[in-house]
Tab-separated table of C-alpha atoms and ligand atoms in Angstrom:
chain	number	residue	atom	x	y	z
A	1	MET	CA	32.497	14.607	42.142
A	2	VAL	CA	28.774	12.138	43.458
A	3	LYS	CA	27.779	10.031	41.098
A	4	ARG	CA	23.851	10.072	40.217
A	5	ARG	CA	23.622	6.357	40.746
A	6	ASP	CA	24.334	7.253	44.458
A	7	LEU	CA	22.562	10.473	45.084
A	8	PHE	CA	19.595	7.673	45.057
A	9	LYS	CA	21.375	5.407	47.269
A	10	LEU	CA	22.181	8.384	49.438
A	11	GLY	CA	18.272	8.739	49.351
A	12	ALA	CA	17.170	5.465	50.154
A	13	LEU	CA	19.567	5.377	53.252
A	14	ALA	CA	18.897	9.109	54.241
A	15	GLY	CA	15.105	8.959	53.504
A	16	GLY	CA	15.086	10.087	51.045
A	17	ALA	CA	14.061	13.901	52.081
A	18	ALA	CA	17.548	15.804	51.266
A	19	MET	CA	17.317	13.861	48.005
A	20	ILE	CA	14.185	15.140	46.306
A	21	PRO	CA	15.687	18.711	44.834
A	22	VAL	CA	18.866	17.200	43.650
A	23	LEU	CA	16.335	15.395	41.990
A	24	ALA	CA	14.506	18.062	40.770
A	25	SER	CA	16.662	20.720	39.602
A	26	GLU	CA	18.718	17.560	37.563
A	27	ASP	CA	15.182	16.786	35.928
A	28	THR	CA	14.876	19.409	34.622
A	29	GLY	CA	18.115	20.032	32.905
A	30	VAL	CA	17.332	16.190	31.429
A	31	GLN	CA	14.160	17.219	30.295
A	32	ALA	CA	15.020	21.122	28.898
A	33	PHE	CA	18.103	18.962	26.686
A	34	ALA	CA	16.321	17.405	25.043
A	35	ARG	CA	13.796	19.223	23.516
A	36	PRO	CA	13.463	20.959	19.991
A	37	ALA	CA	15.361	24.178	19.208
A	38	GLY	CA	11.635	26.393	19.389
A	39	HIS	CA	10.345	24.895	22.614
A	40	ARG	CA	9.198	26.290	25.078
A	41	HIS	CA	12.173	25.787	27.385
A	42	HIS	CA	15.635	25.132	26.220
A	43	ALA	CA	19.278	24.054	28.136
A	44	THR	CA	20.208	27.127	29.036
A	45	THR	CA	17.343	29.235	29.744
A	46	THR	CA	16.757	29.192	33.653
A	47	PHE	CA	13.991	27.392	34.711
A	48	SER	CA	11.558	29.571	37.198
A	49	GLY	CA	8.721	27.588	36.627
A	50	ARG	CA	7.539	24.173	36.162
A	51	ALA	CA	6.788	22.961	32.679
A	52	ALA	CA	4.515	21.191	32.826
A	53	ASP	CA	6.480	18.123	31.182
A	54	ALA	CA	8.640	18.735	34.177
A	55	PRO	CA	6.460	17.930	36.937
A	56	ASP	CA	7.627	17.793	40.441
A	57	PRO	CA	8.510	13.828	41.179
A	58	PHE	CA	6.509	11.892	44.155
A	59	THR	CA	3.875	14.680	45.029
A	60	VAL	CA	0.756	12.152	43.771
A	61	PRO	CA	0.380	8.508	44.704
A	62	LEU	CA	0.607	5.520	42.314
A	63	PRO	CA	-3.067	4.857	41.459
A	64	LEU	CA	-3.661	0.699	40.824
A	65	PRO	CA	-6.423	0.180	38.477
A	66	PRO	CA	-9.030	-1.368	39.578
A	67	ALA	CA	-10.255	-4.505	38.675
A	68	LEU	CA	-13.161	-5.293	36.518
A	69	LYS	CA	-16.486	-7.044	37.524
A	70	PRO	CA	-17.745	-9.604	35.544
A	71	ALA	CA	-21.451	-8.952	33.806
A	72	ALA	CA	-22.207	-12.276	34.809
A	73	VAL	CA	-20.780	-15.303	35.777
A	74	LEU	CA	-21.173	-18.706	33.625
A	75	PRO	CA	-20.869	-21.792	35.535
A	76	ASP	CA	-17.532	-22.335	32.051
A	77	ALA	CA	-16.427	-18.560	31.904
A	78	ASP	CA	-16.766	-15.136	33.353
A	79	VAL	CA	-18.006	-12.310	31.547
A	80	TYR	CA	-16.708	-8.630	30.789
A	81	ARG	CA	-17.897	-5.485	29.072
A	82	VAL	CA	-15.327	-2.664	28.111
A	83	THR	CA	-16.185	-0.051	26.310
A	84	THR	CA	-13.509	2.108	24.384
A	85	ARG	CA	-14.079	5.461	23.862
A	86	PRO	CA	-12.781	9.240	24.553
A	87	ALA	CA	-12.558	10.506	28.305
A	88	VAL	CA	-10.426	12.936	30.216
A	89	ALA	CA	-7.748	12.610	32.554
A	90	GLU	CA	-5.463	14.272	35.498
A	91	LEU	CA	-2.238	12.688	34.141
A	92	LEU	CA	-0.208	15.489	35.317
A	93	PRO	CA	-0.953	17.413	38.707
A	94	GLY	CA	-3.652	19.735	37.827
A	95	LEU	CA	-4.351	19.529	34.189
A	96	GLN	CA	-7.036	17.262	32.354
A	97	THR	CA	-5.211	15.558	29.639
A	98	PRO	CA	-7.728	14.331	26.580
A	99	VAL	CA	-7.706	11.045	26.058
A	100	LEU	CA	-8.500	7.089	24.541
A	101	THR	CA	-9.865	4.552	26.812
A	102	TYR	CA	-10.780	1.336	27.530
A	103	GLY	CA	-14.091	1.947	30.537
A	104	GLY	CA	-12.716	5.593	31.025
A	105	SER	CA	-9.219	5.737	32.258
A	106	TYR	CA	-5.620	6.009	30.915
A	107	ILE	CA	-5.504	2.770	32.513
A	108	GLY	CA	-7.724	0.190	31.276
A	109	PRO	CA	-9.643	-1.661	34.303
A	110	THR	CA	-7.557	-4.481	35.024
A	111	ILE	CA	-9.169	-8.562	33.766
A	112	ARG	CA	-8.647	-11.233	36.111
A	113	ALA	CA	-8.433	-14.732	34.782
A	114	THR	CA	-7.313	-18.354	35.819
A	115	THR	CA	-6.127	-20.636	33.377
A	116	GLY	CA	-8.458	-22.894	32.755
A	117	ARG	CA	-11.564	-21.026	32.406
A	118	ARG	CA	-13.011	-19.535	29.979
A	119	VAL	CA	-13.294	-14.932	29.394
A	120	ILE	CA	-15.721	-14.129	27.193
A	121	VAL	CA	-15.127	-9.474	26.798
A	122	HIS	CA	-18.016	-7.750	24.969
A	123	HIS	CA	-15.657	-4.751	23.598
A	124	THR	CA	-18.447	-1.923	22.699
A	125	ASN	CA	-16.205	0.744	20.507
A	126	THR	CA	-17.902	4.274	20.754
A	127	LEU	CA	-14.653	6.383	19.486
A	128	ASP	CA	-15.454	7.771	15.620
A	129	MET	CA	-12.975	4.488	13.822
A	130	GLY	CA	-12.127	1.417	13.813
A	131	THR	CA	-10.472	-0.594	17.000
A	132	ALA	CA	-8.735	-3.855	17.312
A	133	VAL	CA	-8.404	-5.716	20.541
A	134	HIS	CA	-5.233	-7.980	21.098
A	135	LEU	CA	-4.692	-9.649	24.369
A	136	HIS	CA	-0.829	-9.339	23.965
A	137	GLY	CA	0.853	-12.918	25.025
A	138	ALA	CA	-2.569	-15.246	25.365
A	139	HIS	CA	-2.686	-17.977	23.239
A	140	VAL	CA	-6.274	-17.886	21.177
A	141	PRO	CA	-7.888	-19.088	17.960
A	142	ALA	CA	-7.062	-15.843	15.132
A	143	ALA	CA	-10.953	-15.026	15.034
A	144	HIS	CA	-10.433	-13.643	18.856
A	145	ASP	CA	-7.102	-11.978	18.157
A	146	GLY	CA	-7.520	-8.653	16.887
A	147	PHE	CA	-6.430	-8.880	13.325
A	148	PRO	CA	-5.211	-5.112	12.339
A	149	THR	CA	-7.588	-5.249	9.456
A	150	ASP	CA	-10.147	-7.455	12.189
A	151	LEU	CA	-11.843	-4.206	12.915
A	152	ILE	CA	-14.856	-3.198	16.064
A	153	ASN	CA	-16.679	-0.630	13.397
A	154	PRO	CA	-17.816	2.330	15.278
A	155	GLY	CA	-21.286	2.272	17.214
A	156	THR	CA	-20.485	-1.408	17.439
A	157	THR	CA	-19.722	-4.006	19.461
A	158	ARG	CA	-17.915	-7.786	19.113
A	159	THR	CA	-17.252	-10.317	21.252
A	160	TYR	CA	-13.365	-11.171	22.335
A	161	GLU	CA	-13.485	-15.180	23.263
A	162	TYR	CA	-10.497	-16.391	25.590
A	163	PRO	CA	-9.332	-19.541	26.587
A	164	ASN	CA	-7.151	-19.292	29.113
A	165	ARG	CA	-5.526	-22.579	28.286
A	166	GLN	CA	-1.730	-21.627	29.050
A	167	ALA	CA	0.292	-20.752	32.647
A	168	ALA	CA	-0.269	-18.143	34.213
A	169	ALA	CA	1.326	-14.584	33.430
A	170	THR	CA	0.976	-10.688	32.799
A	171	LEU	CA	-0.714	-10.516	29.859
A	172	TRP	CA	-1.968	-7.054	28.428
A	173	TYR	CA	-4.865	-6.050	26.128
A	174	HIS	CA	-4.016	-3.137	24.194
A	175	ASP	CA	-5.451	-1.523	20.903
A	176	HIS	CA	-4.231	-3.315	17.061
A	177	ALA	CA	-6.746	-1.024	14.338
A	178	HIS	CA	-4.625	-1.140	10.876
A	179	HIS	CA	-2.106	1.790	11.686
A	180	MET	CA	-3.447	3.517	13.818
A	181	GLU	CA	-1.865	0.914	17.086
A	182	ALA	CA	0.341	3.685	17.904
A	183	GLU	CA	-1.614	6.409	18.669
A	184	HIS	CA	-4.504	4.668	20.612
A	185	VAL	CA	-2.062	3.188	22.567
A	186	TYR	CA	-0.118	5.807	23.090
A	187	ARG	CA	-3.862	8.054	24.106
A	188	GLY	CA	-4.363	4.542	26.479
A	189	LEU	CA	-5.820	1.946	24.863
A	190	HIS	CA	-4.461	-0.513	27.323
A	191	GLY	CA	-4.898	-2.249	30.322
A	192	PHE	CA	-4.138	-5.630	33.061
A	193	TYR	CA	-5.230	-8.645	31.865
A	194	LEU	CA	-3.103	-11.109	34.907
A	195	LEU	CA	-3.663	-14.527	34.584
A	196	GLU	CA	-3.400	-16.663	37.852
A	197	ASP	CA	-2.730	-20.467	37.985
A	198	PRO	CA	-2.931	-22.601	40.899
A	199	ALA	CA	0.431	-23.827	40.265
A	200	GLU	CA	1.963	-20.822	40.721
A	201	ARG	CA	-0.770	-19.768	44.006
A	202	SER	CA	0.596	-22.443	45.951
A	203	LEU	CA	4.064	-21.605	45.323
A	204	LYS	CA	3.195	-18.670	47.736
A	205	LEU	CA	4.158	-15.297	45.684
A	206	PRO	CA	3.167	-12.434	47.372
A	207	LYS	CA	-1.114	-11.712	46.550
A	208	GLY	CA	-3.216	-9.892	46.914
A	209	ALA	CA	-2.227	-6.134	48.302
A	210	TYR	CA	0.537	-7.383	47.984
A	211	ASP	CA	0.677	-7.991	44.056
A	212	ILE	CA	1.032	-4.471	42.304
A	213	PRO	CA	0.840	-4.181	38.243
A	214	ILE	CA	3.047	-0.893	37.799
A	215	MET	CA	2.296	0.426	33.720
A	216	LEU	CA	5.450	2.107	32.086
A	217	THR	CA	4.538	4.760	29.381
A	218	ASP	CA	6.164	8.008	28.478
A	219	ALA	CA	4.723	10.668	27.196
A	220	ARG	CA	4.477	14.609	25.216
A	221	PHE	CA	2.837	17.110	26.879
A	222	ALA	CA	1.322	20.052	24.824
A	223	ASP	CA	1.372	23.254	27.662
A	224	ASP	CA	-2.516	22.999	27.902
A	225	GLY	CA	-2.240	19.284	29.486
A	226	SER	CA	-2.917	17.527	25.881
A	227	LEU	CA	-1.001	14.833	24.566
A	228	VAL	CA	1.426	15.140	21.152
A	229	PHE	CA	1.684	12.139	19.222
A	230	ILE	CA	3.497	12.696	16.159
A	231	MET	CA	5.131	9.893	14.817
A	232	ASP	CA	8.621	8.470	15.344
A	233	ASP	CA	8.609	11.551	18.192
A	234	SER	CA	9.831	8.901	21.313
A	235	GLY	CA	12.652	11.317	22.005
A	236	ASN	CA	10.548	13.974	22.448
A	237	ARG	CA	8.325	11.573	25.400
A	238	THR	CA	10.272	13.227	27.776
A	239	THR	CA	7.749	12.123	30.916
A	240	LEU	CA	7.078	9.035	31.908
A	241	LEU	CA	4.659	8.184	33.240
A	242	THR	CA	4.075	5.195	35.969
A	243	ASN	CA	0.317	4.206	35.958
A	244	GLY	CA	-0.445	7.304	34.813
A	245	ARG	CA	1.592	9.017	37.151
A	246	PRO	CA	4.466	11.266	36.694
A	247	ALA	CA	6.978	10.003	39.579
A	248	PRO	CA	4.604	8.641	42.258
A	249	TYR	CA	4.562	6.931	45.305
A	250	LEU	CA	3.389	3.726	46.950
A	251	PRO	CA	3.102	3.527	50.962
A	252	VAL	CA	4.652	-0.227	51.396
A	253	ALA	CA	4.443	-1.931	54.303
A	254	GLY	CA	8.080	-4.208	56.150
A	255	ARG	CA	7.774	-7.472	53.760
A	256	ARG	CA	7.761	-8.513	50.821
A	257	TYR	CA	6.158	-7.861	47.278
A	258	ARG	CA	4.817	-8.528	43.324
A	259	LEU	CA	6.046	-5.996	40.904
A	260	ARG	CA	4.368	-6.596	38.090
A	261	LEU	CA	6.540	-4.398	36.117
A	262	LEU	CA	4.980	-2.986	32.123
A	263	ASN	CA	7.267	-1.292	29.719
A	264	ALA	CA	3.199	0.033	27.623
A	265	SER	CA	4.905	2.981	25.823
A	266	ASN	CA	5.246	2.512	22.466
A	267	MET	CA	8.854	3.347	22.081
A	268	ARG	CA	11.036	3.087	25.012
A	269	VAL	CA	13.687	0.674	26.417
A	270	PHE	CA	13.349	1.555	30.453
A	271	ARG	CA	16.436	0.273	32.751
A	272	LEU	CA	15.085	0.299	36.298
A	273	GLN	CA	17.282	0.295	38.666
A	274	LEU	CA	16.258	-0.085	42.823
A	275	ALA	CA	18.111	3.195	45.162
A	276	GLY	CA	20.790	2.514	43.054
A	277	GLY	CA	21.479	-1.176	42.440
A	278	GLU	CA	18.983	-2.514	45.363
A	279	GLU	CA	17.431	-6.739	45.164
A	280	LEU	CA	15.334	-7.335	42.458
A	281	VAL	CA	13.747	-10.490	42.179
A	282	GLN	CA	12.970	-11.882	38.405
A	283	VAL	CA	9.918	-14.198	39.142
A	284	ALA	CA	8.675	-14.566	35.866
A	285	SER	CA	9.146	-12.775	31.676
A	286	ASP	CA	6.326	-12.166	29.887
A	287	GLY	CA	4.847	-15.589	29.555
A	288	GLY	CA	4.770	-16.769	33.121
A	289	LEU	CA	7.072	-17.492	35.966
A	290	LEU	CA	10.514	-18.466	35.150
A	291	PRO	CA	12.289	-21.527	36.154
A	292	ALA	CA	14.294	-20.259	39.883
A	293	PRO	CA	14.579	-16.950	41.038
A	294	ALA	CA	16.966	-14.293	38.730
A	295	PRO	CA	18.178	-12.109	41.809
A	296	THR	CA	19.482	-9.078	39.786
A	297	GLY	CA	19.794	-4.948	40.481
A	298	THR	CA	18.564	-4.268	36.680
A	299	ILE	CA	15.639	-4.493	35.150
A	300	THR	CA	15.724	-3.618	31.183
A	301	LEU	CA	12.016	-4.016	29.461
A	302	SER	CA	12.036	-2.715	25.286
A	303	ALA	CA	8.589	-1.873	24.680
A	304	ALA	CA	5.446	-4.662	25.621
A	305	GLU	CA	8.189	-7.160	27.732
A	306	ARG	CA	7.136	-7.508	31.587
A	307	ALA	CA	9.136	-8.318	34.535
A	308	ASP	CA	7.865	-9.254	37.645
A	309	VAL	CA	9.848	-9.040	40.608
A	310	VAL	CA	10.025	-9.264	44.219
A	311	VAL	CA	11.179	-6.721	46.790
A	312	ASP	CA	12.084	-7.572	50.283
A	313	PHE	CA	11.165	-4.335	52.241
A	314	SER	CA	11.352	-5.865	55.132
A	315	ARG	CA	14.975	-4.862	54.961
A	316	TYR	CA	14.668	-1.629	55.202
A	317	PRO	CA	14.198	0.236	58.704
A	318	ALA	CA	10.447	1.941	58.589
A	319	GLY	CA	10.669	5.372	56.857
A	320	THR	CA	13.573	4.255	54.133
A	321	ARG	CA	12.661	6.197	51.000
A	322	LEU	CA	13.787	3.997	47.829
A	323	VAL	CA	13.436	5.198	44.280
A	324	LEU	CA	12.682	2.415	41.659
A	325	SER	CA	14.543	5.058	38.286
A	326	ASP	CA	14.998	4.860	35.124
A	327	THR	CA	18.648	4.552	34.435
A	328	LEU	CA	18.521	5.350	30.687
A	329	THR	CA	17.901	9.162	31.384
A	330	GLY	CA	18.278	9.598	34.894
A	331	LEU	CA	14.590	10.050	35.259
A	332	PRO	CA	12.088	8.801	38.227
A	333	VAL	CA	9.820	6.151	37.915
A	334	LEU	CA	8.390	5.710	41.674
A	335	ARG	CA	9.274	5.801	44.917
A	336	PHE	CA	8.176	3.254	47.443
A	337	ASP	CA	8.042	4.766	51.495
A	338	VAL	CA	8.342	1.945	53.779
A	339	GLU	CA	6.528	1.227	56.411
A	340	GLY	CA	6.828	-1.016	59.185
A	341	ARG	CA	6.894	-4.224	59.105
A	342	VAL	CA	3.514	-6.853	58.893
A	343	ARG	CA	4.502	-10.832	58.843
A	344	ASP	CA	4.660	-11.917	55.981
A	345	ASP	CA	3.541	-15.664	54.601
A	346	SER	CA	4.575	-15.123	51.262
A	347	ARG	CA	8.034	-16.643	49.816
A	348	VAL	CA	10.469	-17.117	46.693
A	349	PRO	CA	10.714	-20.872	46.075
A	350	SER	CA	14.039	-21.598	44.405
A	351	VAL	CA	12.639	-23.316	41.981
A	352	LEU	CA	9.453	-21.756	40.325
A	353	ARG	CA	8.053	-23.653	36.711
A	354	PRO	CA	10.948	-25.841	34.986
A	355	ALA	CA	11.196	-25.497	31.784
A	356	ALA	CA	9.782	-27.849	29.614
A	357	PRO	CA	12.605	-29.634	27.302
A	358	LEU	CA	12.640	-28.259	24.420
A	359	PRO	CA	11.690	-30.125	20.838
A	360	PRO	CA	13.658	-29.919	18.283
A	361	ALA	CA	12.316	-28.149	15.665
A	362	THR	CA	12.270	-28.639	12.145
A	363	THR	CA	12.147	-25.435	10.172
A	364	VAL	CA	14.517	-22.868	10.705
A	365	ARG	CA	12.950	-19.029	9.137
A	366	ASP	CA	15.235	-15.712	9.233
A	367	VAL	CA	13.508	-12.633	9.411
A	368	THR	CA	15.696	-9.209	9.365
A	369	PHE	CA	14.948	-5.833	10.192
A	370	ALA	CA	16.394	-3.782	7.691
A	371	TYR	CA	16.263	0.333	6.411
A	372	ASP	CA	15.116	0.102	3.058
A	373	PHE	CA	16.190	3.162	1.961
A	374	ALA	CA	13.817	3.644	-1.121
A	375	LEU	CA	10.726	3.089	0.753
A	376	GLY	CA	12.166	5.481	3.850
A	377	TRP	CA	11.201	3.194	6.700
A	378	PHE	CA	11.895	-0.117	8.509
A	379	THR	CA	11.265	-3.111	6.542
A	380	ILE	CA	10.906	-6.987	8.114
A	381	ASN	CA	12.080	-9.394	5.489
A	382	GLY	CA	12.811	-6.015	2.963
A	383	ARG	CA	9.125	-5.653	2.728
A	384	LEU	CA	6.072	-3.272	4.454
A	385	PHE	CA	2.759	-4.878	6.473
A	386	ASP	CA	0.224	-5.886	3.781
A	387	PRO	CA	-2.739	-7.566	5.657
A	388	ASP	CA	-3.060	-9.319	2.314
A	389	ARG	CA	-0.140	-11.354	2.235
A	390	VAL	CA	1.353	-14.164	3.669
A	391	ASP	CA	4.298	-13.722	4.339
A	392	PHE	CA	4.718	-17.475	6.868
A	393	THR	CA	3.139	-20.289	5.968
A	394	ILE	CA	4.188	-22.749	9.354
A	395	ASN	CA	2.215	-26.614	9.641
A	396	ARG	CA	0.033	-26.923	12.846
A	397	GLY	CA	1.935	-28.396	14.994
A	398	SER	CA	5.514	-27.747	14.800
A	399	THR	CA	8.742	-26.725	15.797
A	400	GLU	CA	10.036	-23.733	14.383
A	401	ILE	CA	14.141	-21.581	15.013
A	402	TRP	CA	13.883	-17.643	14.101
A	403	ARG	CA	16.968	-15.896	13.364
A	404	ILE	CA	16.365	-12.368	13.510
A	405	HIS	CA	18.767	-10.015	13.136
A	406	ASN	CA	18.586	-6.304	13.362
A	407	SER	CA	20.951	-5.187	10.587
A	408	THR	CA	19.729	-1.670	10.235
A	409	SER	CA	23.287	-0.408	11.391
A	410	PRO	CA	24.481	1.588	10.620
A	411	ILE	CA	21.432	3.900	11.515
A	412	GLY	CA	22.084	1.496	14.371
A	413	VAL	CA	17.582	1.523	15.862
A	414	PRO	CA	17.113	-1.471	18.185
A	415	HIS	CA	14.190	-3.453	17.541
A	416	ASN	CA	11.719	-5.862	19.300
A	417	LEU	CA	10.464	-9.126	17.243
A	418	HIS	CA	6.721	-10.415	19.008
A	419	VAL	CA	4.525	-12.751	17.601
A	420	HIS	CA	1.667	-13.288	18.447
A	421	LEU	CA	-0.158	-17.350	19.481
A	422	VAL	CA	2.996	-18.284	20.837
A	423	GLN	CA	5.693	-17.870	23.730
A	424	PHE	CA	8.613	-19.119	22.829
A	425	ARG	CA	11.801	-19.997	24.113
A	426	VAL	CA	15.012	-17.270	23.962
A	427	LEU	CA	18.359	-19.438	22.626
A	428	ASP	CA	20.876	-17.049	22.185
A	429	ARG	CA	22.161	-13.896	21.008
A	430	ASN	CA	24.591	-13.821	19.213
A	431	GLY	CA	25.374	-17.575	20.173
A	432	VAL	CA	25.745	-16.250	23.495
A	433	PRO	CA	23.148	-18.262	25.979
A	434	ALA	CA	19.852	-16.288	26.731
A	435	GLY	CA	20.765	-15.076	30.679
A	436	PRO	CA	18.730	-16.074	33.772
A	437	ALA	CA	15.601	-13.511	32.791
A	438	GLU	CA	15.133	-14.924	29.561
A	439	GLN	CA	14.958	-18.106	30.981
A	440	GLY	CA	11.076	-18.406	30.904
A	441	PRO	CA	8.791	-18.432	28.419
A	442	LYS	CA	8.668	-14.718	26.055
A	443	ASP	CA	6.798	-13.129	23.598
A	444	THR	CA	8.381	-9.910	22.825
A	445	VAL	CA	12.744	-9.680	22.455
A	446	SER	CA	15.518	-6.873	22.271
A	447	VAL	CA	16.921	-7.438	19.197
A	448	ALA	CA	19.889	-4.343	19.173
A	449	PRO	CA	21.527	-3.199	16.164
A	450	GLY	CA	24.117	-5.901	14.992
A	451	GLU	CA	22.674	-8.670	16.972
A	452	THR	CA	21.185	-11.958	15.653
A	453	VAL	CA	18.780	-13.358	18.364
A	454	ARG	CA	17.874	-17.131	17.426
A	455	VAL	CA	14.025	-18.105	19.121
A	456	GLN	CA	11.698	-21.400	18.781
A	457	ALA	CA	7.679	-21.940	18.966
A	458	THR	CA	6.167	-24.545	18.663
A	459	PHE	CA	2.507	-23.917	16.540
A	460	THR	CA	0.470	-26.476	19.018
A	461	ASP	CA	-2.904	-26.093	18.035
A	462	HIS	CA	-5.271	-22.613	16.591
A	463	LEU	CA	-5.257	-22.277	12.834
A	464	GLY	CA	-5.394	-19.561	10.573
A	465	ARG	CA	-3.565	-15.860	10.517
A	466	TYR	CA	-2.160	-13.890	13.164
A	467	VAL	CA	1.139	-11.421	13.131
A	468	PHE	CA	4.403	-11.468	14.289
A	469	HIS	CA	6.088	-7.726	13.978
A	470	CYS	CA	8.077	-4.806	16.078
A	471	HIS	CA	6.900	-3.705	19.026
A	472	GLN	CA	8.247	-0.549	18.880
A	473	LEU	CA	4.287	0.392	17.437
A	474	ASP	CA	5.584	3.187	16.014
A	475	HIS	CA	7.199	1.744	13.450
A	476	SER	CA	4.560	-1.141	13.033
A	477	SER	CA	2.098	1.126	12.361
A	478	MET	CA	4.504	2.252	9.763
A	479	GLY	CA	4.672	-1.318	8.180
A	480	MET	CA	7.277	-3.595	10.462
A	481	MET	CA	4.726	-6.247	10.990
A	482	ALA	CA	4.396	-9.311	8.898
A	483	VAL	CA	1.498	-11.900	8.783
A	484	PHE	CA	1.728	-15.714	9.904
A	485	GLU	CA	-0.294	-18.487	8.895
A	486	VAL	CA	-0.833	-21.718	10.662
A	487	VAL	CA	-2.374	-24.547	7.875
B	1	LIG	CU1	11.474	-1.868	15.202
């Protein structure tokens, strides 16, 4: 029997045309199987029509979120205005989906920033409930971090200032309102914030039109195209969206591209392969460049993690079609349609950004994920989130090691940890040193059931209260979050 993996490979070699019907029928089976009893279709239904949530793959182009234009350019800062508002978007072909947006589209506009130059964003909230904007991965003062109870009230505007005193990185902004972040982000409150710096620019990685941000989300659609949000319902969010469209295609020139992969889903882990295992060269993770390129056949991203990879499409003849797929579901994510070769001055140097030596840690803390049977929910160190309680008090300037342990077995639920304010280094997993993909600065790390991951961070300057939490947002919204205060 031909394995699915081989079909993707076959599709790549044969130009892809023969692969599409195979994918469509298989995907229908996957999606039908994942539906709960009582839904329109179930596993044994003969599929005569197309389900709203199982659209044909590769019928729509990959949209690229437009860069936001500054409202003002000051000598030392760029000023932006963003309005949070409801909108209607075409996510599935031919259907209109009510969404919540930054500026009118399911993927918010991309903010482009440069290290050392401030960005000021005036966020106006026109929703009928509070919002809070968090710039994920950014090193910012507490007042500008989007603390969950630090809300932009309906009908008001709040100004966030970002100093951008950190290295180039693929960051993203998203909602963080108390108890509401899961639903808000699911319905569309997310966008890219791409920070670049001169050192990275001098490396000559692919840039401009060859630098593509790719946001991966998932969704559960009702028949009328509306999004169904039920807390902790990840098993039913069976439609994968890539920049807001189901399995789109992207024409690419025969040259190198940088793909900025972001898992912006609430709960899903993506395990991505290109045409069954073609080479992806990872150059950056959450907080920016890796010390050295890490060639791999598979990129695994838990919720909120990023991986920037370089793919050299000049290795494939014009006409080749390569499918990036999620091997955990077998579903296609994006198809690259390779066109003719073009001149390519980009490169991937063997040294990207050497890691700074780690200072000695003075404090070791435990962060334990558990399931509390009395509470009926997941906790951090035995407690649910209380925005008024400080869980960890950290001295400014100190370096700490956090031992993150997922003890939710026997339930066996994976979690991850996102720490605001800092980029940390992953030291080891169950005592085994972190692999090449985790050698760079990280702000989110996956922790499998039974696993213990040690990370190290230095709390350099900003004072005040910040949160750390599981970034499976249904979990954090239900209380899997805690507070640290830098004093
Ligand atoms: Cu979790």
